[in-house]
Amino acid sequence: DAGVTQSPTHLIKTRGQQVTLRCSPKSGHDTVSWYQQALGQGPQFIFQYYEEEERQRGNFPDRFSGHQFPNYSSELNVNALLLGDSALYLCASSPSWADTQYFGPGTRLTVL
Amino acid sequence: DAKTTQPPSMDCAEGRAANLPCNHSTISGNEYVYWYRQIHSQGPQYIIHGLKNNETNEMASLIITEDRKSSTLILPHATLRDTAVYYCIVSEPYNQGGKLIFGQGTELSVKP
């Protein structure tokens, strides 16, 4: 049984560009949450998707947006990239919105 | 802000039990205690969670004090592969849903 998968593994972008990160949840999971982890810090909650809707959102600007597809996979989009957006982006899935979350390996984004 | 306090670092000898403390003095009645760990640059790995009673699984034991203001994660026979940052998180899943708030965690070093 595959766990949470994320793509790509690494990504390099320049300031002002846009990026899309992808996440496939564990089999049987219908909820996806996204986190940003800056170097040396704990992960910070960005938002959660359930039933294709953004259910909760953390303290992130509107440049961060997402989507969930009918097969429960999800995308995280970041517009107008800043140097400070360089981080490990983590996706977590859970069997429902209130259940234990299981994390993927992350996507390392570097903004130059 | 994280609702938990953990020591920034701890050492443990290989083969010995690792006891990782966590203070959560403001925990509310419906909040669970979750433990995750993160090996360098990988996604956080779920370990265990509990509400009031002590819990044990194949990875670890969780001991929660009777007043629920603190807990201890026990790795019974630490190995070098247990070297990681351990995060203690309190969360009320049915109100807070997917929003896990990570602190700085405890960096556990298991030494030969």
PDB file of C-alpha atoms in Angstrom:
ATOM      1  CA  ASP A   1       0.000   0.000   0.000  1.00  0.00           C
ATOM      2  CA  ALA A   2       1.616   3.222  -1.160  1.00  0.00           C
ATOM      3  CA  GLY A   3       1.801   5.991   1.364  1.00  0.00           C
ATOM      4  CA  VAL A   4       1.399   9.661   0.648  1.00  0.00           C
ATOM      5  CA  THR A   5       3.297  10.637  -2.488  1.00  0.00           C
ATOM      6  CA  GLN A   6       4.412  14.097  -3.569  1.00  0.00           C
ATOM      7  CA  SER A   7       5.888  15.476  -6.757  1.00  0.00           C
ATOM      8  CA  PRO A   8       8.277  16.819  -7.691  1.00  0.00           C
ATOM      9  CA  THR A   9      10.935  15.990  -5.104  1.00  0.00           C
ATOM     10  CA  HIS A  10      12.903  19.165  -5.693  1.00  0.00           C
ATOM     11  CA  LEU A  11      12.132  22.347  -7.581  1.00  0.00           C
ATOM     12  CA  ILE A  12      14.045  25.528  -8.305  1.00  0.00           C
ATOM     13  CA  LYS A  13      12.188  28.694  -9.299  1.00  0.00           C
ATOM     14  CA  THR A  14      12.992  32.390  -9.540  1.00  0.00           C
ATOM     15  CA  ARG A  15      11.266  35.258  -7.781  1.00  0.00           C
ATOM     16  CA  GLY A  16       7.935  36.230  -9.289  1.00  0.00           C
ATOM     17  CA  GLN A  17       7.288  32.844 -10.861  1.00  0.00           C
ATOM     18  CA  GLN A  18       4.428  30.514 -10.055  1.00  0.00           C
ATOM     19  CA  VAL A  19       4.709  26.917  -8.864  1.00  0.00           C
ATOM     20  CA  THR A  20       2.380  23.918  -8.557  1.00  0.00           C
ATOM     21  CA  LEU A  21       3.075  21.062  -6.187  1.00  0.00           C
ATOM     22  CA  ARG A  22       1.166  17.789  -6.237  1.00  0.00           C
ATOM     23  CA  CYS A  23       0.070  15.272  -3.629  1.00  0.00           C
ATOM     24  CA  SER A  24      -1.582  11.867  -3.784  1.00  0.00           C
ATOM     25  CA  PRO A  25      -3.068  10.694  -0.495  1.00  0.00           C
ATOM     26  CA  LYS A  26      -2.852   7.224   1.014  1.00  0.00           C
ATOM     27  CA  SER A  27      -5.405   4.782  -0.293  1.00  0.00           C
ATOM     28  CA  GLY A  28      -8.673   5.241   1.581  1.00  0.00           C
ATOM     29  CA  HIS A  29      -7.890   8.802   2.685  1.00  0.00           C
ATOM     30  CA  ASP A  30     -10.121  11.646   1.560  1.00  0.00           C
ATOM     31  CA  THR A  31      -8.542  14.636   3.305  1.00  0.00           C
ATOM     32  CA  VAL A  32      -5.348  16.447   2.399  1.00  0.00           C
ATOM     33  CA  SER A  33      -3.515  19.066   4.436  1.00  0.00           C
ATOM     34  CA  TRP A  34      -0.541  21.145   3.347  1.00  0.00           C
ATOM     35  CA  TYR A  35       2.300  22.448   5.491  1.00  0.00           C
ATOM     36  CA  GLN A  36       5.323  24.667   4.914  1.00  0.00           C
ATOM     37  CA  GLN A  37       8.546  23.952   6.776  1.00  0.00           C
ATOM     38  CA  ALA A  38      11.296  26.546   6.675  1.00  0.00           C
ATOM     39  CA  LEU A  39      14.833  25.445   7.489  1.00  0.00           C
ATOM     40  CA  GLY A  40      15.255  24.779  11.200  1.00  0.00           C
ATOM     41  CA  GLN A  41      11.581  25.307  11.998  1.00  0.00           C
ATOM     42  CA  GLY A  42       8.615  23.038  12.621  1.00  0.00           C
ATOM     43  CA  PRO A  43       5.998  22.636   9.882  1.00  0.00           C
ATOM     44  CA  GLN A  44       3.362  25.363   9.618  1.00  0.00           C
ATOM     45  CA  PHE A  45      -0.199  24.592   8.543  1.00  0.00           C
ATOM     46  CA  ILE A  46      -1.235  26.166   5.228  1.00  0.00           C
ATOM     47  CA  PHE A  47      -4.678  24.705   4.564  1.00  0.00           C
ATOM     48  CA  GLN A  48      -6.768  21.542   4.494  1.00  0.00           C
ATOM     49  CA  TYR A  49      -8.973  20.167   1.723  1.00  0.00           C
ATOM     50  CA  TYR A  50     -11.928  17.890   2.280  1.00  0.00           C
ATOM     51  CA  GLU A  51     -14.658  17.044  -0.229  1.00  0.00           C
ATOM     52  CA  GLU A  52     -12.897  19.291  -2.762  1.00  0.00           C
ATOM     53  CA  GLU A  53     -13.353  22.339  -0.533  1.00  0.00           C
ATOM     54  CA  GLU A  54     -10.845  24.315   1.518  1.00  0.00           C
ATOM     55  CA  ARG A  55     -11.976  23.442   4.996  1.00  0.00           C
ATOM     56  CA  GLN A  56      -9.419  25.279   7.135  1.00  0.00           C
ATOM     57  CA  ARG A  57      -6.687  27.780   6.433  1.00  0.00           C
ATOM     58  CA  GLY A  58      -3.635  28.880   8.360  1.00  0.00           C
ATOM     59  CA  ASN A  59      -2.018  32.301   8.360  1.00  0.00           C
ATOM     60  CA  PHE A  60      -0.828  32.347   4.758  1.00  0.00           C
ATOM     61  CA  PRO A  61      -1.491  34.993   2.086  1.00  0.00           C
ATOM     62  CA  ASP A  62      -3.797  34.502  -0.862  1.00  0.00           C
ATOM     63  CA  ARG A  63      -0.766  33.798  -3.040  1.00  0.00           C
ATOM     64  CA  PHE A  64      -1.096  30.297  -1.634  1.00  0.00           C
ATOM     65  CA  SER A  65      -4.036  28.436  -3.107  1.00  0.00           C
ATOM     66  CA  GLY A  66      -5.008  24.866  -3.573  1.00  0.00           C
ATOM     67  CA  HIS A  67      -7.304  22.400  -5.169  1.00  0.00           C
ATOM     68  CA  GLN A  68      -8.576  18.926  -4.473  1.00  0.00           C
ATOM     69  CA  PHE A  69      -9.691  16.612  -7.256  1.00  0.00           C
ATOM     70  CA  PRO A  70     -12.489  14.019  -7.198  1.00  0.00           C
ATOM     71  CA  ASN A  71      -9.892  11.271  -6.688  1.00  0.00           C
ATOM     72  CA  TYR A  72      -8.787  13.147  -3.504  1.00  0.00           C
ATOM     73  CA  SER A  73      -5.394  14.144  -4.888  1.00  0.00           C
ATOM     74  CA  SER A  74      -4.446  17.754  -4.331  1.00  0.00           C
ATOM     75  CA  GLU A  75      -2.367  20.615  -5.686  1.00  0.00           C
ATOM     76  CA  LEU A  76      -0.744  23.519  -3.914  1.00  0.00           C
ATOM     77  CA  ASN A  77      -0.184  26.632  -6.035  1.00  0.00           C
ATOM     78  CA  VAL A  78       2.011  29.529  -5.026  1.00  0.00           C
ATOM     79  CA  ASN A  79       1.985  32.713  -7.131  1.00  0.00           C
ATOM     80  CA  ALA A  80       4.469  35.561  -7.261  1.00  0.00           C
ATOM     81  CA  LEU A  81       7.167  33.591  -5.492  1.00  0.00           C
ATOM     82  CA  LEU A  82       9.307  35.321  -2.881  1.00  0.00           C
ATOM     83  CA  LEU A  83      12.709  34.284  -1.601  1.00  0.00           C
ATOM     84  CA  GLY A  84      11.016  33.534   1.729  1.00  0.00           C
ATOM     85  CA  ASP A  85       8.865  30.867   0.088  1.00  0.00           C
ATOM     86  CA  SER A  86      11.917  28.612  -0.070  1.00  0.00           C
ATOM     87  CA  ALA A  87      10.988  25.680   2.152  1.00  0.00           C
ATOM     88  CA  LEU A  88      10.021  22.029   2.362  1.00  0.00           C
ATOM     89  CA  TYR A  89       6.354  21.685   1.441  1.00  0.00           C
ATOM     90  CA  LEU A  90       4.646  18.778   3.108  1.00  0.00           C
ATOM     91  CA  CYS A  91       1.384  17.099   2.277  1.00  0.00           C
ATOM     92  CA  ALA A  92      -0.472  15.003   4.834  1.00  0.00           C
ATOM     93  CA  SER A  93      -3.519  12.831   4.293  1.00  0.00           C
ATOM     94  CA  SER A  94      -6.064  11.413   6.715  1.00  0.00           C
ATOM     95  CA  PRO A  95      -9.063   9.084   6.494  1.00  0.00           C
ATOM     96  CA  SER A  96     -11.305  12.045   7.295  1.00  0.00           C
ATOM     97  CA  TRP A  97     -10.814  15.655   8.341  1.00  0.00           C
ATOM     98  CA  ALA A  98     -10.627  14.814  12.061  1.00  0.00           C
ATOM     99  CA  ASP A  99      -8.387  11.753  11.821  1.00  0.00           C
ATOM    100  CA  THR A 100      -4.664  11.186  12.313  1.00  0.00           C
ATOM    101  CA  GLN A 101      -2.552  12.694   9.538  1.00  0.00           C
ATOM    102  CA  TYR A 102       0.152  10.827   7.653  1.00  0.00           C
ATOM    103  CA  PHE A 103       2.807  12.863   5.892  1.00  0.00           C
ATOM    104  CA  GLY A 104       4.476  12.498   2.553  1.00  0.00           C
ATOM    105  CA  PRO A 105       8.206  12.992   1.915  1.00  0.00           C
ATOM    106  CA  GLY A 106       7.805  16.625   0.894  1.00  0.00           C
ATOM    107  CA  THR A 107       8.821  18.834  -2.003  1.00  0.00           C
ATOM    108  CA  ARG A 108      11.906  21.001  -1.519  1.00  0.00           C
ATOM    109  CA  LEU A 109      11.289  24.386  -3.189  1.00  0.00           C
ATOM    110  CA  THR A 110      14.160  26.779  -3.700  1.00  0.00           C
ATOM    111  CA  VAL A 111      13.399  30.305  -4.876  1.00  0.00           C
ATOM    112  CA  LEU A 112      16.363  32.217  -6.335  1.00  0.00           C
TER     113      LEU A 112
ATOM    114  CA  ASP B   1       1.752  29.299  18.968  1.00  0.00           C
ATOM    115  CA  ALA B   2       2.449  25.736  20.009  1.00  0.00           C
ATOM    116  CA  LYS B   3       0.735  24.688  23.217  1.00  0.00           C
ATOM    117  CA  THR B   4       3.579  22.385  24.239  1.00  0.00           C
ATOM    118  CA  THR B   5       7.037  22.770  25.748  1.00  0.00           C
ATOM    119  CA  GLN B   6       9.802  20.280  25.000  1.00  0.00           C
ATOM    120  CA  PRO B   7      13.529  20.244  25.759  1.00  0.00           C
ATOM    121  CA  PRO B   8      15.450  21.287  22.645  1.00  0.00           C
ATOM    122  CA  SER B   9      17.766  18.279  22.682  1.00  0.00           C
ATOM    123  CA  MET B  10      18.435  14.967  24.400  1.00  0.00           C
ATOM    124  CA  ASP B  11      20.955  12.160  24.109  1.00  0.00           C
ATOM    125  CA  CYS B  12      20.307   8.460  24.573  1.00  0.00           C
ATOM    126  CA  ALA B  13      22.587   5.432  24.458  1.00  0.00           C
ATOM    127  CA  GLU B  14      21.769   2.807  21.862  1.00  0.00           C
ATOM    128  CA  GLY B  15      19.729  -0.035  23.367  1.00  0.00           C
ATOM    129  CA  ARG B  16      18.514   2.036  26.282  1.00  0.00           C
ATOM    130  CA  ALA B  17      15.048   3.493  26.729  1.00  0.00           C
ATOM    131  CA  ALA B  18      14.567   7.046  25.457  1.00  0.00           C
ATOM    132  CA  ASN B  19      12.125   9.066  27.556  1.00  0.00           C
ATOM    133  CA  LEU B  20      11.016  12.279  25.878  1.00  0.00           C
ATOM    134  CA  PRO B  21       9.037  14.701  28.072  1.00  0.00           C
ATOM    135  CA  CYS B  22       6.404  17.191  26.992  1.00  0.00           C
ATOM    136  CA  ASN B  23       4.587  19.836  29.014  1.00  0.00           C
ATOM    137  CA  HIS B  24       1.099  20.888  27.961  1.00  0.00           C
ATOM    138  CA  SER B  25      -0.229  22.630  31.043  1.00  0.00           C
ATOM    139  CA  THR B  26      -3.061  24.436  29.201  1.00  0.00           C
ATOM    140  CA  ILE B  27      -4.462  21.320  27.547  1.00  0.00           C
ATOM    141  CA  SER B  28      -8.258  21.248  27.385  1.00  0.00           C
ATOM    142  CA  GLY B  29     -10.503  18.278  28.041  1.00  0.00           C
ATOM    143  CA  ASN B  30     -11.027  17.302  24.413  1.00  0.00           C
ATOM    144  CA  GLU B  31      -7.479  17.792  23.201  1.00  0.00           C
ATOM    145  CA  TYR B  32      -5.420  14.777  22.280  1.00  0.00           C
ATOM    146  CA  VAL B  33      -1.652  14.480  22.612  1.00  0.00           C
ATOM    147  CA  TYR B  34       0.059  13.471  19.355  1.00  0.00           C
ATOM    148  CA  TRP B  35       3.676  12.543  18.787  1.00  0.00           C
ATOM    149  CA  TYR B  36       5.423  12.727  15.441  1.00  0.00           C
ATOM    150  CA  ARG B  37       9.075  12.446  14.555  1.00  0.00           C
ATOM    151  CA  GLN B  38      11.047  13.797  11.637  1.00  0.00           C
ATOM    152  CA  ILE B  39      14.258  12.309  10.411  1.00  0.00           C
ATOM    153  CA  HIS B  40      16.417  14.857   8.649  1.00  0.00           C
ATOM    154  CA  SER B  41      14.703  16.346   5.578  1.00  0.00           C
ATOM    155  CA  GLN B  42      11.993  13.662   5.469  1.00  0.00           C
ATOM    156  CA  GLY B  43       8.283  14.106   6.163  1.00  0.00           C
ATOM    157  CA  PRO B  44       7.111  13.776   9.773  1.00  0.00           C
ATOM    158  CA  GLN B  45       6.217  10.235  10.815  1.00  0.00           C
ATOM    159  CA  TYR B  46       3.226   9.594  13.052  1.00  0.00           C
ATOM    160  CA  ILE B  47       4.172   7.705  16.211  1.00  0.00           C
ATOM    161  CA  ILE B  48       1.267   7.586  18.649  1.00  0.00           C
ATOM    162  CA  HIS B  49      -1.519   9.634  20.207  1.00  0.00           C
ATOM    163  CA  GLY B  50      -3.721   9.524  23.280  1.00  0.00           C
ATOM    164  CA  LEU B  51      -6.398  11.375  25.223  1.00  0.00           C
ATOM    165  CA  LYS B  52      -6.286  10.258  28.849  1.00  0.00           C
ATOM    166  CA  ASN B  53      -5.046   6.704  29.085  1.00  0.00           C
ATOM    167  CA  ASN B  54      -1.569   5.444  28.451  1.00  0.00           C
ATOM    168  CA  GLU B  55      -1.109   4.036  24.981  1.00  0.00           C
ATOM    169  CA  THR B  56       1.328   1.561  23.450  1.00  0.00           C
ATOM    170  CA  ASN B  57       1.974   0.475  19.895  1.00  0.00           C
ATOM    171  CA  GLU B  58       4.777  -1.220  18.035  1.00  0.00           C
ATOM    172  CA  MET B  59       6.842   1.948  17.963  1.00  0.00           C
ATOM    173  CA  ALA B  60       6.472   3.512  21.393  1.00  0.00           C
ATOM    174  CA  SER B  61       4.539   4.044  24.602  1.00  0.00           C
ATOM    175  CA  LEU B  62       2.792   7.233  25.613  1.00  0.00           C
ATOM    176  CA  ILE B  63       2.391   8.004  29.296  1.00  0.00           C
ATOM    177  CA  ILE B  64      -0.009  10.851  30.137  1.00  0.00           C
ATOM    178  CA  THR B  65      -0.129  12.163  33.696  1.00  0.00           C
ATOM    179  CA  GLU B  66      -3.413  11.989  35.551  1.00  0.00           C
ATOM    180  CA  ASP B  67      -3.893  15.779  35.379  1.00  0.00           C
ATOM    181  CA  ARG B  68      -3.011  15.602  31.657  1.00  0.00           C
ATOM    182  CA  LYS B  69      -0.607  18.521  31.979  1.00  0.00           C
ATOM    183  CA  SER B  70       2.376  16.546  30.791  1.00  0.00           C
ATOM    184  CA  SER B  71       3.284  13.376  28.958  1.00  0.00           C
ATOM    185  CA  THR B  72       6.278  11.207  28.145  1.00  0.00           C
ATOM    186  CA  LEU B  73       7.032   9.342  24.959  1.00  0.00           C
ATOM    187  CA  ILE B  74       9.041   6.189  25.601  1.00  0.00           C
ATOM    188  CA  LEU B  75      11.094   4.422  22.954  1.00  0.00           C
ATOM    189  CA  PRO B  76      11.876   1.186  24.815  1.00  0.00           C
ATOM    190  CA  HIS B  77      15.099   0.192  23.050  1.00  0.00           C
ATOM    191  CA  ALA B  78      16.483   3.112  21.096  1.00  0.00           C
ATOM    192  CA  THR B  79      18.479   2.442  17.942  1.00  0.00           C
ATOM    193  CA  LEU B  80      20.617   4.757  15.830  1.00  0.00           C
ATOM    194  CA  ARG B  81      17.680   4.996  13.395  1.00  0.00           C
ATOM    195  CA  ASP B  82      15.609   6.670  16.117  1.00  0.00           C
ATOM    196  CA  THR B  83      17.799   9.778  15.859  1.00  0.00           C
ATOM    197  CA  ALA B  84      15.306  12.466  14.816  1.00  0.00           C
ATOM    198  CA  VAL B  85      13.373  15.543  15.915  1.00  0.00           C
ATOM    199  CA  TYR B  86      10.377  14.509  18.021  1.00  0.00           C
ATOM    200  CA  TYR B  87       7.319  16.747  18.078  1.00  0.00           C
ATOM    201  CA  CYS B  88       4.654  16.716  20.788  1.00  0.00           C
ATOM    202  CA  ILE B  89       1.396  18.330  19.616  1.00  0.00           C
ATOM    203  CA  VAL B  90      -1.929  18.875  21.329  1.00  0.00           C
ATOM    204  CA  SER B  91      -4.954  19.056  19.082  1.00  0.00           C
ATOM    205  CA  GLU B  92      -8.705  18.845  19.316  1.00  0.00           C
ATOM    206  CA  PRO B  93      -9.504  17.078  16.067  1.00  0.00           C
ATOM    207  CA  TYR B  94     -13.230  17.760  15.938  1.00  0.00           C
ATOM    208  CA  ASN B  95     -12.782  21.500  16.381  1.00  0.00           C
ATOM    209  CA  GLN B  96      -9.316  22.095  14.998  1.00  0.00           C
ATOM    210  CA  GLY B  97      -9.557  19.446  12.322  1.00  0.00           C
ATOM    211  CA  GLY B  98      -6.395  19.269  10.284  1.00  0.00           C
ATOM    212  CA  LYS B  99      -4.514  22.063  11.932  1.00  0.00           C
ATOM    213  CA  LEU B 100      -1.545  20.502  13.691  1.00  0.00           C
ATOM    214  CA  ILE B 101       0.566  23.198  15.356  1.00  0.00           C
ATOM    215  CA  PHE B 102       4.193  22.121  15.535  1.00  0.00           C
ATOM    216  CA  GLY B 103       6.673  23.619  17.989  1.00  0.00           C
ATOM    217  CA  GLN B 104      10.440  23.282  17.828  1.00  0.00           C
ATOM    218  CA  GLY B 105      10.467  19.692  19.053  1.00  0.00           C
ATOM    219  CA  THR B 106      13.196  17.718  20.789  1.00  0.00           C
ATOM    220  CA  GLU B 107      16.242  16.670  18.805  1.00  0.00           C
ATOM    221  CA  LEU B 108      17.052  13.163  20.019  1.00  0.00           C
ATOM    222  CA  SER B 109      20.529  11.823  19.325  1.00  0.00           C
ATOM    223  CA  VAL B 110      21.007   8.110  19.867  1.00  0.00           C
ATOM    224  CA  LYS B 111      24.669   7.320  20.350  1.00  0.00           C
ATOM    225  CA  PRO B 112      26.492   3.981  20.036  1.00  0.00           C
TER     226      PRO B 112
END
